[in-house]
Amino acid sequence: MSRDDLASLVGTARENVVRIISEFKEEGILATRGRKIIVNDVRRLIEVAKYS
C-alpha cells in the first residue's frame, strides 16, 4: 500500500502520513522495510491512539 493509499484510507494528507510514520520510527514504535510497515511496540501504538 502506498503512502497515498494509506492517507486516503485514514482520511488525511500524504504529508501527515509521512510525518507520523517518521515520528513513530524515531520513537521505536514502527519500522519500515521497503513498502512494509512493522509494528515494534503494539502497546505504545495503542496508547498513542488513545484506544482502550
PDBQT receptor file of N, H, CA, C and O in Angstrom, charges set to zero:
ATOM      1  N   MET A   1       0.850  -1.163   0.000  1.00  0.00    +0.000 N 
ATOM      2  CA  MET A   1       0.000   0.000   0.000  1.00  0.00    +0.000 C 
ATOM      3  C   MET A   1       0.902   1.235   0.000  1.00  0.00    +0.000 C 
ATOM      4  O   MET A   1       1.836   1.339   0.796  1.00  0.00    +0.000 OA
ATOM      5  N   SER A   2       0.614   2.139  -0.880  1.00  0.00    +0.000 N 
ATOM      6  H   SER A   2      -0.144   2.055  -1.526  1.00  0.00    +0.000 HD
ATOM      7  CA  SER A   2       1.426   3.358  -0.956  1.00  0.00    +0.000 C 
ATOM      8  C   SER A   2       1.042   4.321   0.158  1.00  0.00    +0.000 C 
ATOM      9  O   SER A   2       0.005   4.169   0.803  1.00  0.00    +0.000 OA
ATOM     10  N   ARG A   3       1.890   5.304   0.367  1.00  0.00    +0.000 N 
ATOM     11  H   ARG A   3       2.732   5.427  -0.157  1.00  0.00    +0.000 HD
ATOM     12  CA  ARG A   3       1.567   6.320   1.378  1.00  0.00    +0.000 C 
ATOM     13  C   ARG A   3       0.316   7.099   0.986  1.00  0.00    +0.000 C 
ATOM     14  O   ARG A   3      -0.464   7.505   1.848  1.00  0.00    +0.000 OA
ATOM     15  N   ASP A   4       0.126   7.307  -0.316  1.00  0.00    +0.000 N 
ATOM     16  H   ASP A   4       0.759   6.977  -1.016  1.00  0.00    +0.000 HD
ATOM     17  CA  ASP A   4      -1.090   7.970  -0.785  1.00  0.00    +0.000 C 
ATOM     18  C   ASP A   4      -2.319   7.122  -0.469  1.00  0.00    +0.000 C 
ATOM     19  O   ASP A   4      -3.343   7.646  -0.033  1.00  0.00    +0.000 OA
ATOM     20  N   ASP A   5      -2.218   5.821  -0.688  1.00  0.00    +0.000 N 
ATOM     21  H   ASP A   5      -1.386   5.395  -1.042  1.00  0.00    +0.000 HD
ATOM     22  CA  ASP A   5      -3.330   4.923  -0.382  1.00  0.00    +0.000 C 
ATOM     23  C   ASP A   5      -3.621   4.907   1.119  1.00  0.00    +0.000 C 
ATOM     24  O   ASP A   5      -4.779   4.929   1.535  1.00  0.00    +0.000 OA
ATOM     25  N   LEU A   6      -2.572   4.870   1.916  1.00  0.00    +0.000 N 
ATOM     26  H   LEU A   6      -1.631   4.852   1.578  1.00  0.00    +0.000 HD
ATOM     27  CA  LEU A   6      -2.734   4.884   3.371  1.00  0.00    +0.000 C 
ATOM     28  C   LEU A   6      -3.387   6.183   3.826  1.00  0.00    +0.000 C 
ATOM     29  O   LEU A   6      -4.264   6.170   4.690  1.00  0.00    +0.000 OA
ATOM     30  N   ALA A   7      -2.968   7.292   3.252  1.00  0.00    +0.000 N 
ATOM     31  H   ALA A   7      -2.255   7.303   2.551  1.00  0.00    +0.000 HD
ATOM     32  CA  ALA A   7      -3.559   8.585   3.587  1.00  0.00    +0.000 C 
ATOM     33  C   ALA A   7      -5.040   8.606   3.246  1.00  0.00    +0.000 C 
ATOM     34  O   ALA A   7      -5.849   9.107   4.027  1.00  0.00    +0.000 OA
ATOM     35  N   SER A   8      -5.400   8.072   2.095  1.00  0.00    +0.000 N 
ATOM     36  H   SER A   8      -4.743   7.665   1.461  1.00  0.00    +0.000 HD
ATOM     37  CA  SER A   8      -6.811   8.009   1.701  1.00  0.00    +0.000 C 
ATOM     38  C   SER A   8      -7.603   7.126   2.653  1.00  0.00    +0.000 C 
ATOM     39  O   SER A   8      -8.741   7.442   2.999  1.00  0.00    +0.000 OA
ATOM     40  N   LEU A   9      -7.004   6.025   3.074  1.00  0.00    +0.000 N 
ATOM     41  H   LEU A   9      -6.079   5.769   2.792  1.00  0.00    +0.000 HD
ATOM     42  CA  LEU A   9      -7.669   5.092   3.973  1.00  0.00    +0.000 C 
ATOM     43  C   LEU A   9      -8.015   5.742   5.308  1.00  0.00    +0.000 C 
ATOM     44  O   LEU A   9      -9.108   5.538   5.837  1.00  0.00    +0.000 OA
ATOM     45  N   VAL A  10      -7.080   6.527   5.852  1.00  0.00    +0.000 N 
ATOM     46  H   VAL A  10      -6.193   6.693   5.421  1.00  0.00    +0.000 HD
ATOM     47  CA  VAL A  10      -7.315   7.146   7.158  1.00  0.00    +0.000 C 
ATOM     48  C   VAL A  10      -7.878   8.556   7.051  1.00  0.00    +0.000 C 
ATOM     49  O   VAL A  10      -8.184   9.179   8.068  1.00  0.00    +0.000 OA
ATOM     50  N   GLY A  11      -8.017   9.063   5.839  1.00  0.00    +0.000 N 
ATOM     51  H   GLY A  11      -7.769   8.558   5.013  1.00  0.00    +0.000 HD
ATOM     52  CA  GLY A  11      -8.654  10.365   5.641  1.00  0.00    +0.000 C 
ATOM     53  C   GLY A  11      -7.778  11.552   5.973  1.00  0.00    +0.000 C 
ATOM     54  O   GLY A  11      -8.231  12.502   6.611  1.00  0.00    +0.000 OA
ATOM     55  N   THR A  12      -6.528  11.509   5.546  1.00  0.00    +0.000 N 
ATOM     56  H   THR A  12      -6.159  10.737   5.028  1.00  0.00    +0.000 HD
ATOM     57  CA  THR A  12      -5.612  12.626   5.800  1.00  0.00    +0.000 C 
ATOM     58  C   THR A  12      -4.727  12.831   4.576  1.00  0.00    +0.000 C 
ATOM     59  O   THR A  12      -4.824  12.092   3.596  1.00  0.00    +0.000 OA
ATOM     60  N   ALA A  13      -3.877  13.825   4.640  1.00  0.00    +0.000 N 
ATOM     61  H   ALA A  13      -3.798  14.426   5.436  1.00  0.00    +0.000 HD
ATOM     62  CA  ALA A  13      -2.957  14.110   3.541  1.00  0.00    +0.000 C 
ATOM     63  C   ALA A  13      -1.721  13.213   3.638  1.00  0.00    +0.000 C 
ATOM     64  O   ALA A  13      -1.330  12.789   4.726  1.00  0.00    +0.000 OA
ATOM     65  N   ARG A  14      -1.117  12.933   2.487  1.00  0.00    +0.000 N 
ATOM     66  H   ARG A  14      -1.434  13.278   1.603  1.00  0.00    +0.000 HD
ATOM     67  CA  ARG A  14       0.092  12.099   2.451  1.00  0.00    +0.000 C 
ATOM     68  C   ARG A  14       1.185  12.663   3.342  1.00  0.00    +0.000 C 
ATOM     69  O   ARG A  14       1.908  11.908   3.992  1.00  0.00    +0.000 OA
ATOM     70  N   GLU A  15       1.312  13.980   3.379  1.00  0.00    +0.000 N 
ATOM     71  H   GLU A  15       0.725  14.594   2.851  1.00  0.00    +0.000 HD
ATOM     72  CA  GLU A  15       2.348  14.614   4.196  1.00  0.00    +0.000 C 
ATOM     73  C   GLU A  15       2.186  14.252   5.669  1.00  0.00    +0.000 C 
ATOM     74  O   GLU A  15       3.173  14.031   6.370  1.00  0.00    +0.000 OA
ATOM     75  N   ASN A  16       0.939  14.191   6.134  1.00  0.00    +0.000 N 
ATOM     76  H   ASN A  16       0.137  14.370   5.564  1.00  0.00    +0.000 HD
ATOM     77  CA  ASN A  16       0.695  13.810   7.526  1.00  0.00    +0.000 C 
ATOM     78  C   ASN A  16       1.096  12.364   7.790  1.00  0.00    +0.000 C 
ATOM     79  O   ASN A  16       1.663  12.050   8.836  1.00  0.00    +0.000 OA
ATOM     80  N   VAL A  17       0.801  11.493   6.843  1.00  0.00    +0.000 N 
ATOM     81  H   VAL A  17       0.340  11.748   5.993  1.00  0.00    +0.000 HD
ATOM     82  CA  VAL A  17       1.178  10.088   6.982  1.00  0.00    +0.000 C 
ATOM     83  C   VAL A  17       2.700   9.958   7.073  1.00  0.00    +0.000 C 
ATOM     84  O   VAL A  17       3.212   9.241   7.933  1.00  0.00    +0.000 OA
ATOM     85  N   VAL A  18       3.412  10.641   6.199  1.00  0.00    +0.000 N 
ATOM     86  H   VAL A  18       2.996  11.223   5.500  1.00  0.00    +0.000 HD
ATOM     87  CA  VAL A  18       4.873  10.586   6.199  1.00  0.00    +0.000 C 
ATOM     88  C   VAL A  18       5.429  11.105   7.515  1.00  0.00    +0.000 C 
ATOM     89  O   VAL A  18       6.339  10.505   8.086  1.00  0.00    +0.000 OA
ATOM     90  N   ARG A  19       4.887  12.216   7.999  1.00  0.00    +0.000 N 
ATOM     91  H   ARG A  19       4.147  12.704   7.535  1.00  0.00    +0.000 HD
ATOM     92  CA  ARG A  19       5.353  12.810   9.254  1.00  0.00    +0.000 C 
ATOM     93  C   ARG A  19       5.095  11.878  10.435  1.00  0.00    +0.000 C 
ATOM     94  O   ARG A  19       5.976  11.672  11.269  1.00  0.00    +0.000 OA
ATOM     95  N   ILE A  20       3.898  11.320  10.506  1.00  0.00    +0.000 N 
ATOM     96  H   ILE A  20       3.182  11.488   9.829  1.00  0.00    +0.000 HD
ATOM     97  CA  ILE A  20       3.556  10.441  11.622  1.00  0.00    +0.000 C 
ATOM     98  C   ILE A  20       4.390   9.164  11.591  1.00  0.00    +0.000 C 
ATOM     99  O   ILE A  20       4.873   8.717  12.631  1.00  0.00    +0.000 OA
ATOM    100  N   ILE A  21       4.562   8.578  10.416  1.00  0.00    +0.000 N 
ATOM    101  H   ILE A  21       4.169   8.941   9.571  1.00  0.00    +0.000 HD
ATOM    102  CA  ILE A  21       5.398   7.379  10.314  1.00  0.00    +0.000 C 
ATOM    103  C   ILE A  21       6.821   7.696  10.755  1.00  0.00    +0.000 C 
ATOM    104  O   ILE A  21       7.441   6.899  11.459  1.00  0.00    +0.000 OA
ATOM    105  N   SER A  22       7.342   8.838  10.352  1.00  0.00    +0.000 N 
ATOM    106  H   SER A  22       6.838   9.485   9.780  1.00  0.00    +0.000 HD
ATOM    107  CA  SER A  22       8.698   9.240  10.751  1.00  0.00    +0.000 C 
ATOM    108  C   SER A  22       8.797   9.402  12.264  1.00  0.00    +0.000 C 
ATOM    109  O   SER A  22       9.765   8.950  12.876  1.00  0.00    +0.000 OA
ATOM    110  N   GLU A  23       7.801  10.045  12.868  1.00  0.00    +0.000 N 
ATOM    111  H   GLU A  23       7.015  10.412  12.371  1.00  0.00    +0.000 HD
ATOM    112  CA  GLU A  23       7.797  10.228  14.319  1.00  0.00    +0.000 C 
ATOM    113  C   GLU A  23       7.740   8.883  15.035  1.00  0.00    +0.000 C 
ATOM    114  O   GLU A  23       8.465   8.664  16.005  1.00  0.00    +0.000 OA
ATOM    115  N   PHE A  24       6.883   7.984  14.561  1.00  0.00    +0.000 N 
ATOM    116  H   PHE A  24       6.294   8.162  13.773  1.00  0.00    +0.000 HD
ATOM    117  CA  PHE A  24       6.763   6.668  15.181  1.00  0.00    +0.000 C 
ATOM    118  C   PHE A  24       8.051   5.864  15.010  1.00  0.00    +0.000 C 
ATOM    119  O   PHE A  24       8.421   5.098  15.900  1.00  0.00    +0.000 OA
ATOM    120  N   LYS A  25       8.728   6.027  13.891  1.00  0.00    +0.000 N 
ATOM    121  H   LYS A  25       8.427   6.649  13.169  1.00  0.00    +0.000 HD
ATOM    122  CA  LYS A  25      10.007   5.343  13.700  1.00  0.00    +0.000 C 
ATOM    123  C   LYS A  25      11.047   5.864  14.684  1.00  0.00    +0.000 C 
ATOM    124  O   LYS A  25      11.804   5.081  15.258  1.00  0.00    +0.000 OA
ATOM    125  N   GLU A  26      11.090   7.187  14.885  1.00  0.00    +0.000 N 
ATOM    126  H   GLU A  26      10.475   7.823  14.419  1.00  0.00    +0.000 HD
ATOM    127  CA  GLU A  26      12.037   7.775  15.832  1.00  0.00    +0.000 C 
ATOM    128  C   GLU A  26      11.781   7.285  17.248  1.00  0.00    +0.000 C 
ATOM    129  O   GLU A  26      12.723   7.105  18.020  1.00  0.00    +0.000 OA
ATOM    130  N   GLU A  27      10.516   7.067  17.597  1.00  0.00    +0.000 N 
ATOM    131  H   GLU A  27       9.751   7.213  16.970  1.00  0.00    +0.000 HD
ATOM    132  CA  GLU A  27      10.154   6.603  18.937  1.00  0.00    +0.000 C 
ATOM    133  C   GLU A  27      10.260   5.093  19.085  1.00  0.00    +0.000 C 
ATOM    134  O   GLU A  27      10.057   4.557  20.174  1.00  0.00    +0.000 OA
ATOM    135  N   GLY A  28      10.579   4.405  17.990  1.00  0.00    +0.000 N 
ATOM    136  H   GLY A  28      10.744   4.840  17.105  1.00  0.00    +0.000 HD
ATOM    137  CA  GLY A  28      10.734   2.956  18.046  1.00  0.00    +0.000 C 
ATOM    138  C   GLY A  28       9.422   2.193  17.993  1.00  0.00    +0.000 C 
ATOM    139  O   GLY A  28       9.400   0.982  18.209  1.00  0.00    +0.000 OA
ATOM    140  N   ILE A  29       8.331   2.888  17.707  1.00  0.00    +0.000 N 
ATOM    141  H   ILE A  29       8.349   3.872  17.532  1.00  0.00    +0.000 HD
ATOM    142  CA  ILE A  29       7.030   2.235  17.635  1.00  0.00    +0.000 C 
ATOM    143  C   ILE A  29       6.902   1.437  16.343  1.00  0.00    +0.000 C 
ATOM    144  O   ILE A  29       6.365   0.329  16.342  1.00  0.00    +0.000 OA
ATOM    145  N   LEU A  30       7.393   1.998  15.251  1.00  0.00    +0.000 N 
ATOM    146  H   LEU A  30       7.829   2.898  15.252  1.00  0.00    +0.000 HD
ATOM    147  CA  LEU A  30       7.319   1.375  13.933  1.00  0.00    +0.000 C 
ATOM    148  C   LEU A  30       8.698   1.254  13.314  1.00  0.00    +0.000 C 
ATOM    149  O   LEU A  30       9.642   1.939  13.708  1.00  0.00    +0.000 OA
ATOM    150  N   ALA A  31       8.790   0.372  12.343  1.00  0.00    +0.000 N 
ATOM    151  H   ALA A  31       8.023  -0.185  12.023  1.00  0.00    +0.000 HD
ATOM    152  CA  ALA A  31       9.959   0.280  11.473  1.00  0.00    +0.000 C 
ATOM    153  C   ALA A  31       9.418   0.097  10.067  1.00  0.00    +0.000 C 
ATOM    154  O   ALA A  31       8.286  -0.352   9.884  1.00  0.00    +0.000 OA
ATOM    155  N   THR A  32      10.220   0.441   9.078  1.00  0.00    +0.000 N 
ATOM    156  H   THR A  32      11.140   0.806   9.226  1.00  0.00    +0.000 HD
ATOM    157  CA  THR A  32       9.807   0.208   7.701  1.00  0.00    +0.000 C 
ATOM    158  C   THR A  32      10.886  -0.580   6.983  1.00  0.00    +0.000 C 
ATOM    159  O   THR A  32      12.083  -0.413   7.216  1.00  0.00    +0.000 OA
ATOM    160  N   ARG A  33      10.413  -1.441   6.106  1.00  0.00    +0.000 N 
ATOM    161  H   ARG A  33       9.441  -1.577   5.917  1.00  0.00    +0.000 HD
ATOM    162  CA  ARG A  33      11.305  -2.202   5.223  1.00  0.00    +0.000 C 
ATOM    163  C   ARG A  33      10.675  -2.162   3.846  1.00  0.00    +0.000 C 
ATOM    164  O   ARG A  33       9.735  -2.899   3.551  1.00  0.00    +0.000 OA
ATOM    165  N   GLY A  34      11.209  -1.290   3.012  1.00  0.00    +0.000 N 
ATOM    166  H   GLY A  34      11.973  -0.691   3.252  1.00  0.00    +0.000 HD
ATOM    167  CA  GLY A  34      10.593  -1.105   1.699  1.00  0.00    +0.000 C 
ATOM    168  C   GLY A  34       9.203  -0.525   1.880  1.00  0.00    +0.000 C 
ATOM    169  O   GLY A  34       9.038   0.535   2.484  1.00  0.00    +0.000 OA
ATOM    170  N   ARG A  35       8.214  -1.215   1.362  1.00  0.00    +0.000 N 
ATOM    171  H   ARG A  35       8.348  -2.076   0.871  1.00  0.00    +0.000 HD
ATOM    172  CA  ARG A  35       6.831  -0.747   1.473  1.00  0.00    +0.000 C 
ATOM    173  C   ARG A  35       6.134  -1.303   2.706  1.00  0.00    +0.000 C 
ATOM    174  O   ARG A  35       4.976  -0.971   2.959  1.00  0.00    +0.000 OA
ATOM    175  N   LYS A  36       6.813  -2.137   3.473  1.00  0.00    +0.000 N 
ATOM    176  H   LYS A  36       7.754  -2.407   3.267  1.00  0.00    +0.000 HD
ATOM    177  CA  LYS A  36       6.201  -2.762   4.646  1.00  0.00    +0.000 C 
ATOM    178  C   LYS A  36       6.403  -1.895   5.880  1.00  0.00    +0.000 C 
ATOM    179  O   LYS A  36       7.461  -1.297   6.074  1.00  0.00    +0.000 OA
ATOM    180  N   ILE A  37       5.371  -1.841   6.703  1.00  0.00    +0.000 N 
ATOM    181  H   ILE A  37       4.512  -2.327   6.545  1.00  0.00    +0.000 HD
ATOM    182  CA  ILE A  37       5.440  -1.157   7.992  1.00  0.00    +0.000 C 
ATOM    183  C   ILE A  37       5.362  -2.240   9.059  1.00  0.00    +0.000 C 
ATOM    184  O   ILE A  37       4.418  -3.030   9.083  1.00  0.00    +0.000 OA
ATOM    185  N   ILE A  38       6.354  -2.274   9.939  1.00  0.00    +0.000 N 
ATOM    186  H   ILE A  38       7.121  -1.632   9.920  1.00  0.00    +0.000 HD
ATOM    187  CA  ILE A  38       6.426  -3.256  11.002  1.00  0.00    +0.000 C 
ATOM    188  C   ILE A  38       6.131  -2.553  12.319  1.00  0.00    +0.000 C 
ATOM    189  O   ILE A  38       6.770  -1.557  12.657  1.00  0.00    +0.000 OA
ATOM    190  N   VAL A  39       5.162  -3.078  13.059  1.00  0.00    +0.000 N 
ATOM    191  H   VAL A  39       4.644  -3.887  12.784  1.00  0.00    +0.000 HD
ATOM    192  CA  VAL A  39       4.824  -2.510  14.366  1.00  0.00    +0.000 C 
ATOM    193  C   VAL A  39       5.725  -3.180  15.397  1.00  0.00    +0.000 C 
ATOM    194  O   VAL A  39       5.621  -4.384  15.631  1.00  0.00    +0.000 OA
ATOM    195  N   ASN A  40       6.608  -2.397  16.011  1.00  0.00    +0.000 N 
ATOM    196  H   ASN A  40       6.693  -1.419  15.820  1.00  0.00    +0.000 HD
ATOM    197  CA  ASN A  40       7.533  -2.917  17.011  1.00  0.00    +0.000 C 
ATOM    198  C   ASN A  40       6.947  -2.892  18.414  1.00  0.00    +0.000 C 
ATOM    199  O   ASN A  40       7.293  -3.733  19.243  1.00  0.00    +0.000 OA
ATOM    200  N   ASP A  41       6.063  -1.936  18.690  1.00  0.00    +0.000 N 
ATOM    201  H   ASP A  41       5.782  -1.253  18.016  1.00  0.00    +0.000 HD
ATOM    202  CA  ASP A  41       5.526  -1.765  20.035  1.00  0.00    +0.000 C 
ATOM    203  C   ASP A  41       4.018  -1.518  19.954  1.00  0.00    +0.000 C 
ATOM    204  O   ASP A  41       3.565  -0.375  19.886  1.00  0.00    +0.000 OA
ATOM    205  N   VAL A  42       3.257  -2.604  19.962  1.00  0.00    +0.000 N 
ATOM    206  H   VAL A  42       3.625  -3.533  20.017  1.00  0.00    +0.000 HD
ATOM    207  CA  VAL A  42       1.801  -2.509  19.821  1.00  0.00    +0.000 C 
ATOM    208  C   VAL A  42       1.196  -1.734  20.983  1.00  0.00    +0.000 C 
ATOM    209  O   VAL A  42       0.310  -0.907  20.772  1.00  0.00    +0.000 OA
ATOM    210  N   ARG A  43       1.651  -1.982  22.191  1.00  0.00    +0.000 N 
ATOM    211  H   ARG A  43       2.371  -2.654  22.362  1.00  0.00    +0.000 HD
ATOM    212  CA  ARG A  43       1.093  -1.281  23.369  1.00  0.00    +0.000 C 
ATOM    213  C   ARG A  43       1.273   0.219  23.247  1.00  0.00    +0.000 C 
ATOM    214  O   ARG A  43       0.338   0.977  23.507  1.00  0.00    +0.000 OA
ATOM    215  N   ARG A  44       2.432   0.650  22.864  1.00  0.00    +0.000 N 
ATOM    216  H   ARG A  44       3.191   0.035  22.653  1.00  0.00    +0.000 HD
ATOM    217  CA  ARG A  44       2.701   2.083  22.718  1.00  0.00    +0.000 C 
ATOM    218  C   ARG A  44       1.854   2.682  21.589  1.00  0.00    +0.000 C 
ATOM    219  O   ARG A  44       1.355   3.800  21.712  1.00  0.00    +0.000 OA
ATOM    220  N   LEU A  45       1.697   1.947  20.506  1.00  0.00    +0.000 N 
ATOM    221  H   LEU A  45       2.103   1.039  20.406  1.00  0.00    +0.000 HD
ATOM    222  CA  LEU A  45       0.870   2.416  19.402  1.00  0.00    +0.000 C 
ATOM    223  C   LEU A  45      -0.576   2.602  19.858  1.00  0.00    +0.000 C 
ATOM    224  O   LEU A  45      -1.223   3.580  19.483  1.00  0.00    +0.000 OA
ATOM    225  N   ILE A  46      -1.082   1.677  20.659  1.00  0.00    +0.000 N 
ATOM    226  H   ILE A  46      -0.556   0.883  20.964  1.00  0.00    +0.000 HD
ATOM    227  CA  ILE A  46      -2.437   1.800  21.184  1.00  0.00    +0.000 C 
ATOM    228  C   ILE A  46      -2.532   2.991  22.129  1.00  0.00    +0.000 C 
ATOM    229  O   ILE A  46      -3.519   3.727  22.097  1.00  0.00    +0.000 OA
ATOM    230  N   GLU A  47      -1.522   3.190  22.966  1.00  0.00    +0.000 N 
ATOM    231  H   GLU A  47      -0.720   2.593  22.991  1.00  0.00    +0.000 HD
ATOM    232  CA  GLU A  47      -1.516   4.349  23.870  1.00  0.00    +0.000 C 
ATOM    233  C   GLU A  47      -1.555   5.655  23.082  1.00  0.00    +0.000 C 
ATOM    234  O   GLU A  47      -2.313   6.563  23.421  1.00  0.00    +0.000 OA
ATOM    235  N   VAL A  48      -0.750   5.750  22.044  1.00  0.00    +0.000 N 
ATOM    236  H   VAL A  48      -0.134   5.012  21.769  1.00  0.00    +0.000 HD
ATOM    237  CA  VAL A  48      -0.708   6.963  21.221  1.00  0.00    +0.000 C 
ATOM    238  C   VAL A  48      -2.065   7.200  20.562  1.00  0.00    +0.000 C 
ATOM    239  O   VAL A  48      -2.507   8.341  20.429  1.00  0.00    +0.000 OA
ATOM    240  N   ALA A  49      -2.714   6.124  20.155  1.00  0.00    +0.000 N 
ATOM    241  H   ALA A  49      -2.355   5.197  20.264  1.00  0.00    +0.000 HD
ATOM    242  CA  ALA A  49      -4.013   6.235  19.509  1.00  0.00    +0.000 C 
ATOM    243  C   ALA A  49      -5.134   6.506  20.506  1.00  0.00    +0.000 C 
ATOM    244  O   ALA A  49      -6.272   6.774  20.119  1.00  0.00    +0.000 OA
ATOM    245  N   LYS A  50      -4.800   6.432  21.799  1.00  0.00    +0.000 N 
ATOM    246  H   LYS A  50      -3.876   6.214  22.113  1.00  0.00    +0.000 HD
ATOM    247  CA  LYS A  50      -5.786   6.626  22.874  1.00  0.00    +0.000 C 
ATOM    248  C   LYS A  50      -6.945   5.658  22.720  1.00  0.00    +0.000 C 
ATOM    249  O   LYS A  50      -8.111   6.018  22.884  1.00  0.00    +0.000 OA
ATOM    250  N   TYR A  51      -6.600   4.441  22.407  1.00  0.00    +0.000 N 
ATOM    251  H   TYR A  51      -5.653   4.149  22.274  1.00  0.00    +0.000 HD
ATOM    252  CA  TYR A  51      -7.575   3.383  22.210  1.00  0.00    +0.000 C 
ATOM    253  C   TYR A  51      -7.606   2.493  23.452  1.00  0.00    +0.000 C 
ATOM    254  O   TYR A  51      -6.558   2.053  23.926  1.00  0.00    +0.000 OA
ATOM    255  N   SER A  52      -8.792   2.230  23.974  1.00  0.00    +0.000 N 
ATOM    256  H   SER A  52      -9.643   2.588  23.589  1.00  0.00    +0.000 HD
ATOM    257  CA  SER A  52      -8.869   1.380  25.163  1.00  0.00    +0.000 C 
ATOM    258  C   SER A  52      -9.730   0.164  24.929  1.00  0.00    +0.000 C 
ATOM    259  O   SER A  52      -9.900  -0.656  25.831  1.00  0.00    +0.000 OA
TER     260      SER A  52
